[in-house]
Amino acid sequence: MIAHKIVPNISVDCVVFGFDFEKLNVLLVERELKDEKSGEVIIRDHTLAGYHIFEDEDLDSAAGRILKGLTGLDNIFLEQFGAFGQLDRVSSPRDKRWLDYINKGFADRIVTVGYLALIDNTKVTLRLKERNVSWFPVSMVKEMDLAFDHKYLFYEALEALQRKVKVEPIAFELLPDYFTLSQLQKVYEAVLGTSFDKRNFRKKVAQMHYVIALKKKQQGVAHKPAQYYLFSREVYEKTRKGRISFII
Amino acid sequence: MIAHKIVPNISVDCVVFGFDFEKLNVLLVERELKDEKSGEVIIRDHTLAGYHIFEDEDLDSAAGRILKGLTGLDNIFLEQFGAFGQLDRVSSPRDKRWLDYINKGFADRIVTVGYLALIDNTKVTLRLKERNVSWFPVSMVKEMDLAFDHKYLFYEALEALQRKVKVEPIAFELLPDYFTLSQLQKVYEAVLGTSFDKRNFRKKVAQMHYVIALKKKQQGVAHKPAQYYLFSREVYEKTRKGRISFII
DNA sequence: GCAAAAGTGTTACCGGTACACCCATGC
DNA sequence: GCATGGGTGTACCGGTAACACTTTTGC
């Protein structure tokens, strides 16, 4: 393995969202520091998935590399939601102690670029146990301790997700390749924190010609089996409407 | 004046838009390099308004500082539209030569944070002539030479502006405090590159209760004088609709 | 046969769009 | 009085929202 030189004052942090057909979850990494002598736990909290960028990679590659490391997946949906450079973002006593401890030559002043990542839960559950990484319901984050300004970054990412999901077909990134309309509805509801009328929802989806019914149906379920659908990006790109009107 | 230490590998670049009641313009800084002996012009092109951040300021402050320097204005509308860290963004021969020439200790690898700035033209026209800075019609940029990846940044900013203007009340940032409805319509048209029906546009504005008619009317114009309006952010914040529906 | 989720239509209202003429002012 | 931009209403259409029952399957 080649040793890459890190850029000491620039990092990327990924807010990775996943959907378990019930609720929206976020991927967090456990951070633990024990006193070397007493074994007493000094720090135990969580961080976003992030790391410094390398001298020889750009920002998107750095984010991709981090996600690949955590999930084993390439081609994850990734989009910036902001750059954060507050002077004090890395300087709480707890965080300073942590930085001293890991001692990798990071700067005191770190600007981080936040990436929103959406992943299909069904493709990753396996790999997570190998690492101190796990899914947490989005609703639980507000009671958790997160390192640095990561709680702030998390909420910025969540807002970006909520904004974008209304306007771009990104909800599909949280679902498997084949999904039912109920699952699709639940993603939207989980992300936006609302609920929709089933019939109206389906009428709307019916107008999205890029959501295509398959021959396949659910099997082995104790109710009327649902039709599977897929999202076609090609059809989307061809048929997207150029809505020019602006909103009140 | 205190000497601030710059961060050699992090900059901000501001894409400053202005509106002259006709078309959308962008503020660009002339860059010129002459050969010391022959006086021959080696580089003459334009750059965005940008500079490295200082060790003791955050990203927003850096952008604010740069704008203050160019326009004399505080409280300009400022919003990030992305962070850019391509490995080659600063490495064309021309740009390398320029960096050698100014020789301020910048790094080879610079990550820049792009800021979208919207300013009220009527408040700045005075100060510009003092500097090698001027307004260019947005439509002219495609034929211009811009430094580094600034043309790319410019178009990213323009797209961000077009996206946001449909969804947030930022068009007002490009207008004076008091404006007529025709002026408002023209801003939207200039930004989005479309045209709207006058009656429909006014019906829409009538539903924006945060656009408030004043007693004042235009004076000295060779036609029916127009009513002035103002944008009230307070009313906007109070009455904004929580549209939850998503778009096809 | 019953529990569980899938699937389906109608009506009422509102917002969007298309479209043409009169008004107030300066010169 | 004429040129210039300001200002206004109506009819149609399509999208959104509210609402309840039947269907298919596993057990």
Coordinates of C-alpha atoms (C1' of nucleotides) in Angstrom, one line a residue:
Chain A
M1 CA 0.0 0.0 0.0
I2 CA 1.3 3.4 -0.9
A3 CA 1.6 5.9 1.9
H4 CA -0.4 9.0 1.0
K5 CA 0.6 12.3 2.4
I6 CA -2.4 14.0 4.1
V7 CA -3.3 17.6 3.9
P8 CA -3.2 18.6 7.5
N9 CA -5.9 21.3 7.5
I10 CA -8.5 20.0 5.0
S11 CA -10.8 17.1 5.7
V12 CA -14.1 15.7 4.3
D13 CA -16.9 14.4 6.5
C14 CA -19.6 12.2 5.2
V15 CA -23.1 12.1 6.6
V16 CA -24.2 8.7 5.4
F17 CA -28.0 8.1 5.4
G18 CA -29.6 4.7 5.1
F19 CA -33.2 3.5 5.1
D20 CA -34.3 0.3 6.7
F21 CA -37.9 0.4 5.3
E22 CA -39.0 1.9 8.6
K23 CA -37.0 4.9 9.4
L24 CA -34.0 7.0 8.3
N25 CA -30.7 6.1 9.8
V26 CA -27.2 7.7 9.9
L27 CA -23.9 5.9 9.9
L28 CA -21.7 7.0 12.9
V29 CA -18.3 5.8 14.0
E30 CA -17.6 5.2 17.6
R31 CA -14.7 7.1 19.1
E32 CA -13.2 5.8 22.4
L33 CA -10.2 7.0 24.4
K34 CA -9.1 5.2 27.6
D35 CA -6.6 6.4 30.1
E36 CA -3.5 4.4 29.4
K37 CA -2.9 3.6 33.1
S38 CA -6.2 3.3 34.8
G39 CA -8.1 2.0 31.7
E40 CA -10.8 4.6 32.6
V41 CA -12.9 5.8 29.7
I42 CA -12.1 9.4 29.0
I43 CA -14.0 9.8 25.7
R44 CA -16.7 7.7 24.3
D45 CA -18.9 9.3 21.7
H46 CA -19.4 9.2 17.9
T47 CA -18.1 11.0 14.9
L48 CA -19.2 11.3 11.3
A49 CA -17.3 9.2 8.7
G50 CA -14.5 11.6 7.8
Y51 CA -10.8 12.0 7.3
H52 CA -8.2 14.3 5.9
I53 CA -7.8 14.5 2.2
F54 CA -4.6 13.3 0.7
E55 CA -2.2 15.5 -1.3
D56 CA -2.9 13.5 -4.4
E57 CA -6.7 13.2 -4.4
D58 CA -9.5 15.7 -4.9
L59 CA -12.4 16.2 -2.6
D60 CA -14.9 13.8 -4.2
S61 CA -12.3 11.1 -4.3
A62 CA -11.5 11.5 -0.6
A63 CA -15.2 11.2 0.2
G64 CA -15.5 8.1 -2.0
R65 CA -12.4 6.6 -0.5
I66 CA -13.8 7.0 3.1
L67 CA -17.1 5.4 2.1
K68 CA -15.5 2.6 0.3
G69 CA -13.5 1.9 3.4
L70 CA -16.6 1.8 5.6
T71 CA -19.1 0.1 3.4
G72 CA -17.1 -1.7 0.7
L73 CA -19.2 0.1 -1.9
D74 CA -18.3 2.2 -4.8
N75 CA -20.6 4.4 -6.7
I76 CA -22.4 5.7 -3.7
F77 CA -24.6 8.8 -4.2
L78 CA -22.4 11.7 -2.9
E79 CA -23.0 15.4 -2.9
Q80 CA -21.5 18.3 -1.1
F81 CA -23.7 20.2 1.4
G82 CA -21.2 22.8 2.6
A83 CA -17.7 23.7 3.8
F84 CA -17.2 24.5 7.4
G85 CA -14.3 26.5 8.8
Q86 CA -15.3 28.0 12.1
L87 CA -12.2 28.8 14.1
D88 CA -13.4 26.8 17.1
R89 CA -14.8 23.7 15.3
V90 CA -12.1 21.4 16.5
S91 CA -11.1 23.0 19.8
S92 CA -13.3 21.7 22.6
P93 CA -11.1 20.2 25.4
R94 CA -12.4 16.8 24.6
D95 CA -11.6 17.1 20.9
K96 CA -8.2 18.6 21.6
R97 CA -7.4 15.7 23.8
W98 CA -8.4 13.3 21.1
L99 CA -6.3 15.1 18.5
D100 CA -3.3 14.9 20.8
Y101 CA -3.9 11.3 21.4
I102 CA -4.1 10.2 17.7
N103 CA -1.3 12.6 16.9
K104 CA -1.3 12.3 13.2
G105 CA 0.0 15.7 12.4
F106 CA -3.4 17.4 11.9
A107 CA -3.6 21.1 12.1
D108 CA -5.3 23.1 14.8
R109 CA -7.4 24.8 12.2
I110 CA -9.2 22.4 10.0
V111 CA -11.7 23.2 7.2
T112 CA -14.0 20.4 6.4
V113 CA -16.1 19.8 3.4
G114 CA -19.4 18.0 4.2
Y115 CA -20.7 15.3 2.0
L116 CA -24.2 13.9 2.0
A117 CA -24.2 10.2 1.1
L118 CA -27.2 8.1 0.4
I119 CA -26.9 4.4 0.5
D120 CA -29.0 1.3 -0.1
N121 CA -29.0 -0.4 3.2
T122 CA -29.6 -3.8 1.8
K123 CA -26.2 -3.8 0.1
V124 CA -24.1 -3.0 3.2
T125 CA -25.3 -4.5 6.4
L126 CA -22.7 -7.2 6.3
R127 CA -19.5 -5.2 6.4
L128 CA -20.4 -3.0 9.3
K129 CA -19.7 -5.3 12.1
E130 CA -16.1 -5.5 11.3
R131 CA -15.7 -1.9 12.4
N132 CA -16.8 0.3 15.2
V133 CA -19.4 1.7 12.9
S134 CA -23.2 1.4 13.1
W135 CA -26.5 2.8 12.1
F136 CA -28.4 5.2 14.4
P137 CA -31.9 6.4 13.8
V138 CA -31.9 10.0 12.8
S139 CA -34.3 10.8 15.6
M140 CA -31.8 9.6 18.1
V141 CA -29.0 12.0 17.1
K142 CA -30.2 14.9 19.1
E143 CA -29.5 13.1 22.4
M144 CA -26.1 11.8 21.3
D145 CA -22.7 13.2 21.9
L146 CA -20.9 13.8 18.6
A147 CA -17.4 14.9 18.2
F148 CA -16.3 18.3 17.0
D149 CA -19.1 20.2 15.2
H150 CA -20.4 17.0 13.8
K151 CA -23.9 17.3 15.3
Y152 CA -24.2 20.7 13.5
L153 CA -22.9 19.1 10.3
F154 CA -25.4 16.3 10.6
Y155 CA -28.4 18.7 10.8
E156 CA -27.1 20.7 7.9
A157 CA -26.9 17.5 5.9
L158 CA -30.4 16.5 7.0
E159 CA -31.8 19.8 5.9
A160 CA -29.9 19.6 2.6
L161 CA -31.4 16.1 2.1
Q162 CA -34.9 17.4 2.8
R163 CA -34.5 20.2 0.5
K164 CA -33.1 18.1 -2.4
V165 CA -35.5 15.2 -2.1
K166 CA -38.4 17.5 -3.0
V167 CA -36.8 18.5 -6.2
E168 CA -34.5 15.7 -7.4
P169 CA -35.0 12.0 -7.7
I170 CA -32.6 11.1 -4.9
A171 CA -35.0 9.1 -2.7
F172 CA -34.3 6.1 -4.9
E173 CA -30.7 6.1 -3.8
L174 CA -31.9 4.9 -0.4
L175 CA -33.8 2.0 -1.9
P176 CA -32.8 -1.3 -3.5
D177 CA -32.9 -1.5 -7.3
Y178 CA -36.4 -3.0 -7.1
F179 CA -38.8 -1.5 -4.7
T180 CA -42.6 -1.3 -4.0
L181 CA -44.6 1.9 -4.1
S182 CA -45.2 1.6 -0.3
Q183 CA -41.5 1.5 0.3
L184 CA -41.0 4.5 -1.9
Q185 CA -43.7 6.3 0.0
K186 CA -42.1 5.4 3.3
V187 CA -38.7 6.8 2.2
Y188 CA -40.3 10.1 1.4
E189 CA -42.2 10.1 4.7
A190 CA -39.1 9.1 6.6
V191 CA -37.0 11.8 5.0
L192 CA -39.5 14.6 5.2
G193 CA -41.1 13.6 8.5
T194 CA -44.6 13.7 7.1
S195 CA -47.1 11.3 5.8
F196 CA -48.8 11.3 2.5
D197 CA -52.2 10.0 1.3
K198 CA -51.6 6.6 -0.4
R199 CA -53.8 7.3 -3.4
N200 CA -52.5 10.8 -4.1
F201 CA -48.9 9.5 -3.7
R202 CA -49.5 6.8 -6.3
K203 CA -51.1 9.3 -8.7
K204 CA -48.1 11.4 -8.4
V205 CA -45.7 8.5 -9.0
A206 CA -47.8 7.4 -12.0
Q207 CA -46.8 10.7 -13.6
M208 CA -43.1 10.0 -13.1
H209 CA -42.5 8.0 -16.2
Y210 CA -39.1 7.1 -14.9
V211 CA -40.6 4.9 -12.2
I212 CA -41.3 1.7 -14.1
A213 CA -43.4 -1.3 -13.1
L214 CA -41.7 -4.6 -13.4
K215 CA -43.3 -8.0 -14.1
K216 CA -42.1 -9.1 -10.7
K217 CA -44.2 -9.2 -7.6
Q218 CA -43.4 -9.7 -3.9
Q219 CA -43.4 -13.4 -2.8
G220 CA -44.0 -15.0 0.5
V221 CA -45.8 -12.1 2.2
A222 CA -48.9 -12.5 4.3
H223 CA -50.9 -10.1 2.2
K224 CA -51.6 -9.1 -1.3
P225 CA -48.2 -9.1 -2.9
A226 CA -46.9 -5.8 -4.1
Q227 CA -45.7 -4.9 -7.6
Y228 CA -42.0 -4.1 -7.9
Y229 CA -40.8 -0.9 -9.6
L230 CA -37.4 0.4 -10.7
F231 CA -36.1 3.9 -11.2
S232 CA -34.7 4.7 -14.6
R233 CA -32.2 7.6 -14.6
E234 CA -32.2 7.5 -18.4
V235 CA -35.9 8.1 -18.7
Y236 CA -35.6 10.7 -16.0
E237 CA -33.0 12.7 -17.8
K238 CA -34.9 12.6 -21.0
T239 CA -38.3 13.6 -19.6
R240 CA -37.4 16.0 -16.8
K241 CA -39.6 19.0 -16.8
G242 CA -38.0 22.4 -17.0
R243 CA -40.3 24.0 -14.4
I244 CA -39.4 27.7 -14.5
S245 CA -42.0 29.0 -12.2
F246 CA -40.8 30.2 -8.8
I247 CA -42.4 29.5 -5.5
I248 CA -44.0 31.9 -3.1
Chain B
M1 CA -3.0 47.4 10.1
I2 CA -2.4 44.0 11.6
A3 CA -0.6 41.5 9.3
H4 CA -2.8 38.5 9.1
K5 CA -1.2 35.1 8.3
I6 CA -2.8 33.5 5.3
V7 CA -3.7 29.8 5.1
P8 CA -1.7 28.9 2.0
N9 CA -3.9 26.2 0.6
I10 CA -7.5 27.4 1.3
S11 CA -9.1 30.3 -0.5
V12 CA -12.6 31.7 -1.0
D13 CA -13.8 33.0 -4.4
C14 CA -16.9 35.2 -4.6
V15 CA -19.1 35.2 -7.7
V16 CA -20.7 38.6 -7.3
F17 CA -23.9 39.2 -9.2
G18 CA -25.5 42.6 -9.8
F19 CA -28.5 43.8 -11.7
D20 CA -28.6 47.1 -13.7
F21 CA -32.4 46.9 -14.3
E22 CA -31.6 45.5 -17.7
K23 CA -29.5 42.4 -17.3
L24 CA -27.5 40.3 -14.9
N25 CA -23.8 41.2 -14.4
V26 CA -20.9 39.7 -12.6
L27 CA -18.0 41.4 -10.9
L28 CA -14.6 40.4 -12.3
V29 CA -11.1 41.6 -11.4
E30 CA -8.6 42.2 -14.1
R31 CA -5.4 40.3 -13.9
E32 CA -2.4 41.6 -15.9
L33 CA 1.2 40.5 -16.0
K34 CA 3.8 42.3 -18.1
D35 CA 7.3 41.1 -18.9
E36 CA 9.6 43.1 -16.7
K37 CA 12.1 44.0 -19.5
S38 CA 10.1 44.2 -22.7
G39 CA 6.9 45.4 -21.1
E40 CA 5.1 42.9 -23.3
V41 CA 1.8 41.7 -21.9
I42 CA 2.1 38.1 -20.9
I43 CA -1.2 37.6 -19.1
R44 CA -4.3 39.7 -19.4
D45 CA -7.5 38.1 -18.3
H46 CA -10.0 38.2 -15.4
T47 CA -10.5 36.4 -12.1
L48 CA -13.3 36.1 -9.6
A49 CA -13.0 38.2 -6.4
G50 CA -11.1 35.8 -4.2
Y51 CA -8.3 35.4 -1.8
H52 CA -6.8 33.1 0.7
I53 CA -8.4 32.9 4.1
F54 CA -6.5 34.1 7.1
E55 CA -5.5 31.9 10.0
D56 CA -7.8 33.9 12.3
E57 CA -11.0 34.2 10.3
D58 CA -13.6 31.7 9.2
L59 CA -14.8 31.2 5.7
D60 CA -17.8 33.5 5.8
S61 CA -15.6 36.3 7.3
A62 CA -13.0 35.8 4.6
A63 CA -15.7 36.2 1.9
G64 CA -17.1 39.2 3.7
R65 CA -13.7 40.8 3.9
I66 CA -13.1 40.4 0.2
L67 CA -16.4 41.9 -0.7
K68 CA -15.9 44.8 1.7
G69 CA -12.6 45.5 0.1
L70 CA -14.1 45.6 -3.4
T71 CA -17.4 47.3 -2.8
G72 CA -17.1 49.0 0.5
L73 CA -20.3 47.2 1.6
D74 CA -21.0 45.1 4.6
N75 CA -24.0 42.9 4.9
I76 CA -24.0 41.6 1.4
F77 CA -26.0 38.5 0.7
L78 CA -23.5 35.6 0.7
E79 CA -24.0 31.9 0.4
Q80 CA -21.7 29.0 -0.4
F81 CA -22.3 27.1 -3.6
G82 CA -19.5 24.5 -3.3
A83 CA -16.0 23.6 -2.4
F84 CA -13.5 22.9 -5.2
G85 CA -10.4 20.9 -4.9
Q86 CA -9.5 19.4 -8.3
L87 CA -5.8 18.6 -8.4
D88 CA -5.2 20.7 -11.5
R89 CA -7.4 23.7 -10.7
V90 CA -4.4 26.0 -10.3
S91 CA -1.9 24.4 -12.5
S92 CA -2.2 25.7 -16.1
P93 CA 1.1 27.2 -17.3
R94 CA -0.5 30.7 -17.3
D95 CA -1.8 30.3 -13.8
K96 CA 1.5 28.8 -12.5
R97 CA 3.4 31.8 -14.0
W98 CA 1.0 34.1 -12.3
L99 CA 1.5 32.4 -8.9
D100 CA 5.3 32.5 -9.4
Y101 CA 5.0 36.2 -10.1
I102 CA 2.9 37.2 -7.2
N103 CA 4.9 34.9 -5.0
K104 CA 2.9 35.2 -1.8
G105 CA 3.6 31.7 -0.5
F106 CA 0.5 30.1 -1.8
A107 CA 0.5 26.3 -2.1
D108 CA 0.5 24.3 -5.3
R109 CA -2.7 22.7 -4.2
I110 CA -5.5 25.1 -3.3
V111 CA -9.0 24.2 -2.2
T112 CA -11.4 27.0 -2.7
V113 CA -14.8 27.6 -1.3
G114 CA -17.1 29.3 -3.7
Y115 CA -19.5 32.1 -2.5
L116 CA -22.5 33.4 -4.3
A117 CA -22.9 37.1 -3.6
L118 CA -25.8 39.3 -4.6
I119 CA -25.6 43.0 -4.5
D120 CA -27.7 46.0 -5.1
N121 CA -26.0 47.8 -7.9
T122 CA -27.3 51.1 -7.0
K123 CA -25.2 51.1 -3.8
V124 CA -21.8 50.4 -5.3
T125 CA -21.2 51.9 -8.7
L126 CA -19.0 54.6 -7.2
R127 CA -16.3 52.6 -5.6
L128 CA -15.5 50.3 -8.5
K129 CA -13.4 52.7 -10.6
E130 CA -10.7 52.9 -7.9
R131 CA -9.8 49.4 -8.7
N132 CA -9.3 47.1 -11.7
V133 CA -12.7 45.7 -11.1
S134 CA -15.8 45.9 -13.2
W135 CA -19.1 44.5 -14.1
F136 CA -19.5 42.2 -17.1
P137 CA -22.8 41.0 -18.5
V138 CA -23.3 37.3 -17.6
S139 CA -23.9 36.6 -21.2
M140 CA -20.4 37.7 -22.1
V141 CA -18.5 35.4 -19.7
K142 CA -18.5 32.5 -22.1
E143 CA -16.2 34.3 -24.5
M144 CA -13.9 35.6 -21.8
D145 CA -10.7 34.2 -20.5
L146 CA -10.9 33.6 -16.8
A147 CA -8.1 32.5 -14.5
F148 CA -7.8 29.1 -12.9
D149 CA -11.1 27.2 -12.9
H150 CA -13.0 30.4 -12.4
K151 CA -15.1 30.0 -15.5
Y152 CA -16.3 26.7 -14.1
L153 CA -16.9 28.3 -10.7
F154 CA -18.9 31.1 -12.3
Y155 CA -21.2 28.7 -14.1
E156 CA -21.7 26.6 -10.9
A157 CA -22.6 29.9 -9.1
L158 CA -25.0 30.9 -11.8
E159 CA -26.8 27.5 -11.6
A160 CA -26.9 27.8 -7.9
L161 CA -28.5 31.2 -8.2
Q162 CA -31.0 29.9 -10.7
R163 CA -31.9 27.0 -8.5
K164 CA -32.2 29.2 -5.4
V165 CA -34.1 32.1 -6.8
K166 CA -37.0 29.8 -7.6
V167 CA -37.4 28.7 -4.0
E168 CA -36.1 31.5 -1.8
P169 CA -36.7 35.2 -1.8
I170 CA -33.2 36.2 -2.9
A171 CA -34.1 38.2 -6.0
F172 CA -34.7 41.1 -3.7
E173 CA -31.0 41.2 -2.8
L174 CA -30.3 42.4 -6.3
L175 CA -32.7 45.3 -6.1
P176 CA -32.7 48.5 -4.1
D177 CA -34.8 48.7 -1.0
Y178 CA -37.6 50.2 -2.9
F179 CA -38.4 48.8 -6.3
T180 CA -41.3 48.5 -8.8
L181 CA -43.0 45.3 -9.8
S182 CA -41.6 45.7 -13.4
Q183 CA -38.1 45.8 -11.9
L184 CA -38.8 42.7 -9.8
Q185 CA -40.1 40.9 -12.9
K186 CA -37.0 41.9 -14.8
V187 CA -34.7 40.5 -12.2
Y188 CA -36.4 37.1 -12.3
E189 CA -36.3 37.2 -16.1
A190 CA -32.7 38.2 -16.2
V191 CA -31.7 35.5 -13.7
L192 CA -33.7 32.7 -15.1
G193 CA -33.3 33.7 -18.8
T194 CA -37.1 33.5 -19.4
S195 CA -39.9 35.9 -19.7
F196 CA -43.1 36.0 -17.7
D197 CA -46.6 37.2 -18.4
K198 CA -47.0 40.6 -16.6
R199 CA -50.5 39.9 -15.3
N200 CA -49.6 36.4 -14.0
F201 CA -46.4 37.7 -12.5
R202 CA -48.3 40.3 -10.6
K203 CA -50.9 37.9 -9.4
K204 CA -48.1 35.7 -8.0
V205 CA -46.5 38.6 -6.3
A206 CA -49.8 39.6 -4.8
Q207 CA -49.8 36.3 -2.9
M208 CA -46.4 37.1 -1.5
H209 CA -47.6 39.1 1.5
Y210 CA -44.0 40.0 2.2
V211 CA -43.8 42.2 -0.9
I212 CA -45.4 45.4 0.4
A213 CA -46.7 48.4 -1.5
L214 CA -45.5 51.7 -0.4
K215 CA -47.3 55.1 -0.6
K216 CA -44.4 56.3 -2.8
K217 CA -44.6 56.4 -6.6
Q218 CA -42.0 57.0 -9.3
Q219 CA -41.5 60.6 -10.2
G220 CA -40.3 62.2 -13.4
V221 CA -40.8 59.3 -15.7
A222 CA -42.4 59.8 -19.1
H223 CA -45.2 57.4 -18.4
K224 CA -47.6 56.4 -15.7
P225 CA -45.5 56.4 -12.6
A226 CA -45.0 53.0 -11.0
Q227 CA -45.8 52.1 -7.4
Y228 CA -42.8 51.2 -5.2
Y229 CA -42.7 48.1 -3.1
L230 CA -40.4 46.7 -0.5
F231 CA -39.5 43.2 0.6
S232 CA -40.1 42.5 4.3
R233 CA -38.0 39.6 5.6
E234 CA -39.9 39.6 8.8
V235 CA -43.2 39.0 7.1
Y236 CA -41.6 36.4 4.9
E237 CA -40.2 34.4 7.8
K238 CA -43.6 34.5 9.5
T239 CA -45.7 33.5 6.6
R240 CA -43.5 31.2 4.6
K241 CA -45.3 28.1 3.5
G242 CA -44.1 24.7 4.5
R243 CA -44.7 23.2 1.1
I244 CA -44.0 19.5 1.7
S245 CA -45.0 18.2 -1.7
F246 CA -42.2 17.0 -3.9
I247 CA -41.8 17.7 -7.6
I248 CA -42.0 15.2 -10.4
Chain C
dG1 C1' -61.9 -16.9 7.9
dC2 C1' -59.0 -13.4 9.5
dA3 C1' -55.1 -10.4 9.6
dA4 C1' -52.2 -7.4 6.8
dA5 C1' -50.9 -4.6 3.4
dA6 C1' -51.9 -3.7 -1.8
dG7 C1' -54.4 -1.4 -4.8
dT8 C1' -58.0 1.7 -6.8
dG9 C1' -61.7 6.7 -8.4
dT10 C1' -64.3 10.8 -7.7
dT11 C1' -65.1 15.3 -6.3
dA12 C1' -64.0 20.0 -4.9
dC13 C1' -60.8 23.6 -4.9
dC14 C1' -56.9 26.2 -6.0
dG15 C1' -53.1 27.8 -8.6
dG16 C1' -51.3 28.2 -13.3
dT17 C1' -51.7 29.9 -17.9
dA18 C1' -53.2 32.4 -21.8
dC19 C1' -54.7 36.5 -23.4
dA20 C1' -55.9 42.5 -24.7
dC21 C1' -57.0 46.9 -23.4
dC22 C1' -57.1 51.4 -20.7
dC23 C1' -54.2 54.7 -17.7
dA24 C1' -51.0 58.4 -16.1
dT25 C1' -47.3 60.9 -17.2
dG26 C1' -43.5 63.8 -19.9
dC27 C1' -42.5 66.0 -23.9
Chain D
dG1 C1' -51.6 64.2 -28.9
dC2 C1' -48.4 60.7 -28.8
dA3 C1' -45.0 57.7 -27.0
dT4 C1' -43.9 55.0 -23.0
dG5 C1' -44.3 51.8 -19.6
dG6 C1' -48.0 50.9 -15.6
dG7 C1' -51.7 48.6 -14.4
dT8 C1' -55.8 45.4 -14.5
dG9 C1' -59.8 40.6 -15.2
dT10 C1' -61.6 36.4 -17.0
dA11 C1' -62.0 31.7 -18.7
dC12 C1' -59.9 27.2 -19.0
dC13 C1' -57.2 23.6 -17.4
dG14 C1' -54.4 20.7 -14.7
dG15 C1' -52.7 19.6 -10.2
dT16 C1' -53.6 18.9 -5.3
dA17 C1' -56.2 17.3 -1.4
dA18 C1' -59.7 14.8 0.9
dC19 C1' -61.8 10.6 1.4
dA20 C1' -63.3 4.4 1.9
dC21 C1' -63.6 0.1 0.1
dT22 C1' -62.1 -4.3 -2.4
dT23 C1' -58.3 -7.6 -3.3
dT24 C1' -54.8 -11.0 -2.6
dT25 C1' -52.0 -13.6 0.1
dG26 C1' -50.2 -16.5 4.4
dC27 C1' -51.5 -18.7 8.3

